[in-house]
Coordinates of C-alpha atoms and ligand atoms in Angstrom, one line a residue:
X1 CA 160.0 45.5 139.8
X2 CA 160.8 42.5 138.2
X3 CA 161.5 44.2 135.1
X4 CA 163.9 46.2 137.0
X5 CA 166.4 42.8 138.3
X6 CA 166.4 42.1 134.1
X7 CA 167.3 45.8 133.2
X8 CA 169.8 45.4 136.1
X9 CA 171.1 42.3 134.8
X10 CA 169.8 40.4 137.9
X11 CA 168.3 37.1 137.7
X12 CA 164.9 37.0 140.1
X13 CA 163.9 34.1 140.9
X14 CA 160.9 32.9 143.3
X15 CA 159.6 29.8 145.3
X16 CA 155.7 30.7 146.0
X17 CA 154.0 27.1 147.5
X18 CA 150.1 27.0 146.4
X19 CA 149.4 25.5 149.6
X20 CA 150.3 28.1 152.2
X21 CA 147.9 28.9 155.4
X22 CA 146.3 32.2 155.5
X23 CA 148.1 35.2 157.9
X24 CA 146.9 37.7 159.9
X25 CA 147.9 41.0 158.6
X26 CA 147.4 44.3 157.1
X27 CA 147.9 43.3 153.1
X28 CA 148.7 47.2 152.4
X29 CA 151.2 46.9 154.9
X30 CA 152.6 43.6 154.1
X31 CA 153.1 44.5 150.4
X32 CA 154.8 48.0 152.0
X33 CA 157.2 45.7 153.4
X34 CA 158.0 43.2 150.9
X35 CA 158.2 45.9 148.3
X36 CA 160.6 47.7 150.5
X37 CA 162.9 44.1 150.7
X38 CA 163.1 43.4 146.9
X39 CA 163.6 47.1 146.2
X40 CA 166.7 47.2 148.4
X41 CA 167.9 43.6 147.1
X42 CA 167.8 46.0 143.8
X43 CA 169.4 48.8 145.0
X44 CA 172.5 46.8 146.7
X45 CA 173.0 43.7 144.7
X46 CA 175.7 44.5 141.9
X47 CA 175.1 42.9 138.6
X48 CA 175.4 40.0 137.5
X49 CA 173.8 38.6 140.6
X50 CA 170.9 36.8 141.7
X51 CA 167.6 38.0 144.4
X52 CA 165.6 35.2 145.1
X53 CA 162.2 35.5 146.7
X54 CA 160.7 32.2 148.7
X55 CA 157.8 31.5 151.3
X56 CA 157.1 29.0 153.6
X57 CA 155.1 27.9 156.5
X58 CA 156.1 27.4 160.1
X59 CA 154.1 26.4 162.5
X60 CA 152.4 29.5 163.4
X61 CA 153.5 31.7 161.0
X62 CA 154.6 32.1 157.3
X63 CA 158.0 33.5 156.1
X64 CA 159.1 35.7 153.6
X65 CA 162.4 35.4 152.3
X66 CA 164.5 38.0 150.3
X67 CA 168.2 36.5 149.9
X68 CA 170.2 38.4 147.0
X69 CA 173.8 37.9 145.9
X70 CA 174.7 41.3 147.9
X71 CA 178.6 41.6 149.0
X72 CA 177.1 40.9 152.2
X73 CA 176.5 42.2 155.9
X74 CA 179.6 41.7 158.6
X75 CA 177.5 41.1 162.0
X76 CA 178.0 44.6 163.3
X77 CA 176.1 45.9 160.2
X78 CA 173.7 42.9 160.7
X79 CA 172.9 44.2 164.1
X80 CA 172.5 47.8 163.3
X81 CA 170.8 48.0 159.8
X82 CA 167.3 48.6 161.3
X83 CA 168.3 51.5 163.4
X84 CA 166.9 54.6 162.0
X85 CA 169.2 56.1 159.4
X86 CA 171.9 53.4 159.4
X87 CA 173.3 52.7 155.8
X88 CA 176.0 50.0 155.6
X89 CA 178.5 51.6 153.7
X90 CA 177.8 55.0 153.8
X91 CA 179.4 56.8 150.3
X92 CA 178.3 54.1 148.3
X93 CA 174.5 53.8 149.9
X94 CA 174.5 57.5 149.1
X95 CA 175.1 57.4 145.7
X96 CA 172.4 54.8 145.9
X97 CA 170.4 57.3 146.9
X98 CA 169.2 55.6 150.3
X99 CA 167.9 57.4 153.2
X100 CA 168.8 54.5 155.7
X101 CA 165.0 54.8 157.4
X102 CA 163.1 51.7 155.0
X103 CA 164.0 48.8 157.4
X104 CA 163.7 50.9 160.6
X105 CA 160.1 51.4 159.4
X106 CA 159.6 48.0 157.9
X107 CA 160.5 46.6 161.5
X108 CA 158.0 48.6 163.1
X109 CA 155.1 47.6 161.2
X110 CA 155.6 44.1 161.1
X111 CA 156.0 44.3 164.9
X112 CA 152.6 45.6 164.6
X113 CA 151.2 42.8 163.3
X114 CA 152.9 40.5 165.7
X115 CA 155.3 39.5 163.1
X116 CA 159.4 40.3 162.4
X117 CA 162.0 40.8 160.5
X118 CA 165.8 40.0 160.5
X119 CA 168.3 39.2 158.6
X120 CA 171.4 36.8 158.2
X121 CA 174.3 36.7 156.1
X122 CA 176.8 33.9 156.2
X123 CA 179.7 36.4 155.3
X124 CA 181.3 39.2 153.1
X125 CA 180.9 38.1 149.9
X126 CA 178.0 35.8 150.3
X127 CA 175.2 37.5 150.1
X128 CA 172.7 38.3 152.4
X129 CA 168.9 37.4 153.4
X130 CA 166.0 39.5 154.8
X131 CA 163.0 37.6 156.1
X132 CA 160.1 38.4 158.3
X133 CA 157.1 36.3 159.7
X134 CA 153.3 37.2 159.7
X135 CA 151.2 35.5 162.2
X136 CA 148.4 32.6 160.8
X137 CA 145.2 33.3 161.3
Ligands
LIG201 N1 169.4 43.6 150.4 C1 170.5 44.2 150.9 N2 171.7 43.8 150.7 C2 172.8 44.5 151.2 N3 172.7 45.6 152.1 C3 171.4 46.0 152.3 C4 170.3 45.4 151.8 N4 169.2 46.0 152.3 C5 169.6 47.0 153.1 N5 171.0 47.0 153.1 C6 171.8 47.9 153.9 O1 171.1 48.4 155.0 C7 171.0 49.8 154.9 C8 169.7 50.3 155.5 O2 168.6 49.9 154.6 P1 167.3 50.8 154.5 O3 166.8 51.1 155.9 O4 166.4 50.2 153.5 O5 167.9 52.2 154.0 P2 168.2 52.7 152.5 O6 167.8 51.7 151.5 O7 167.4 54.0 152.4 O8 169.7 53.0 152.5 C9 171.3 50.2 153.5 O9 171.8 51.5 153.3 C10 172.3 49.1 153.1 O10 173.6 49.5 153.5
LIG202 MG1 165.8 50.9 151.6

């Protein structure tokens, strides 16, 4: 995958502390989501841009941050890109070949393991950032 930002003409970049507290969760599921994140930060971030991957701990939780250099999400599409089929801008998703179903399902299981996932954007043009919590153990 990160072979793929290069070939893109993407610059990845990530913030991984060594110190981080353990979580509770599924790891197949986990990597299933994060995958899923940096795979559509590939998909809709036009080149030459930037993904950047961090995590940090909360209090009860750690966080897992995907914020790309996307043309961004208005709050309507903020608020409806986890329902099931949604695809921001439809034509150009579709040549993207997107099925509009990866963050509905991503949702779902980090609500199983008592986490989320959400996403902010501070405006067209500005990029956009997925992140979801997993419980500590
Ligand atoms: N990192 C991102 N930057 C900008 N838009 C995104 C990003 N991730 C998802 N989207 C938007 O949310 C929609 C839904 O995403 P998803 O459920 O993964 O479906 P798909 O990738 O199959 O289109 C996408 O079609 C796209 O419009
Ligand atoms: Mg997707």
């Amino acid at each position: 995958m990160v072979k793929g930002f290069k070939a893109k003409g993407l610059e990845f970049t990530s913030e991984l502390p060594s110190n981080l507290p353990p979580v509770k969760a599924d790891s197949d599921r986990a990597i299933q989501v994060l995958t899923n994140l940096l795979a559509n930060a590939l998909r809709y971030t036009p080149a030459p841009g930037a993904v950047k991957l961090k995590l940090r701990a909360t209090s009860h939780a750690v966080e897992f941050c995907v914020t790309d250099s996307c043309i961004g999400l208005n709050s309507d599409q903020q608020s409806r890109v986890f329902k099931r089929f949604y695809r921001a801008d439809k034509s150009h998703s579709r040549a993207l070949g997107g099925s509009g179903i990866g963050l509905t399902i991503a949702r779902v299981l980090l609500e199983a393991m008592d986490g989320r996932l959400d996403v902010t954007s501070p405006g067209l043009g500005l990029g956009a950032t997925f992140s979801f919590t997993l419980p500590l153990s």
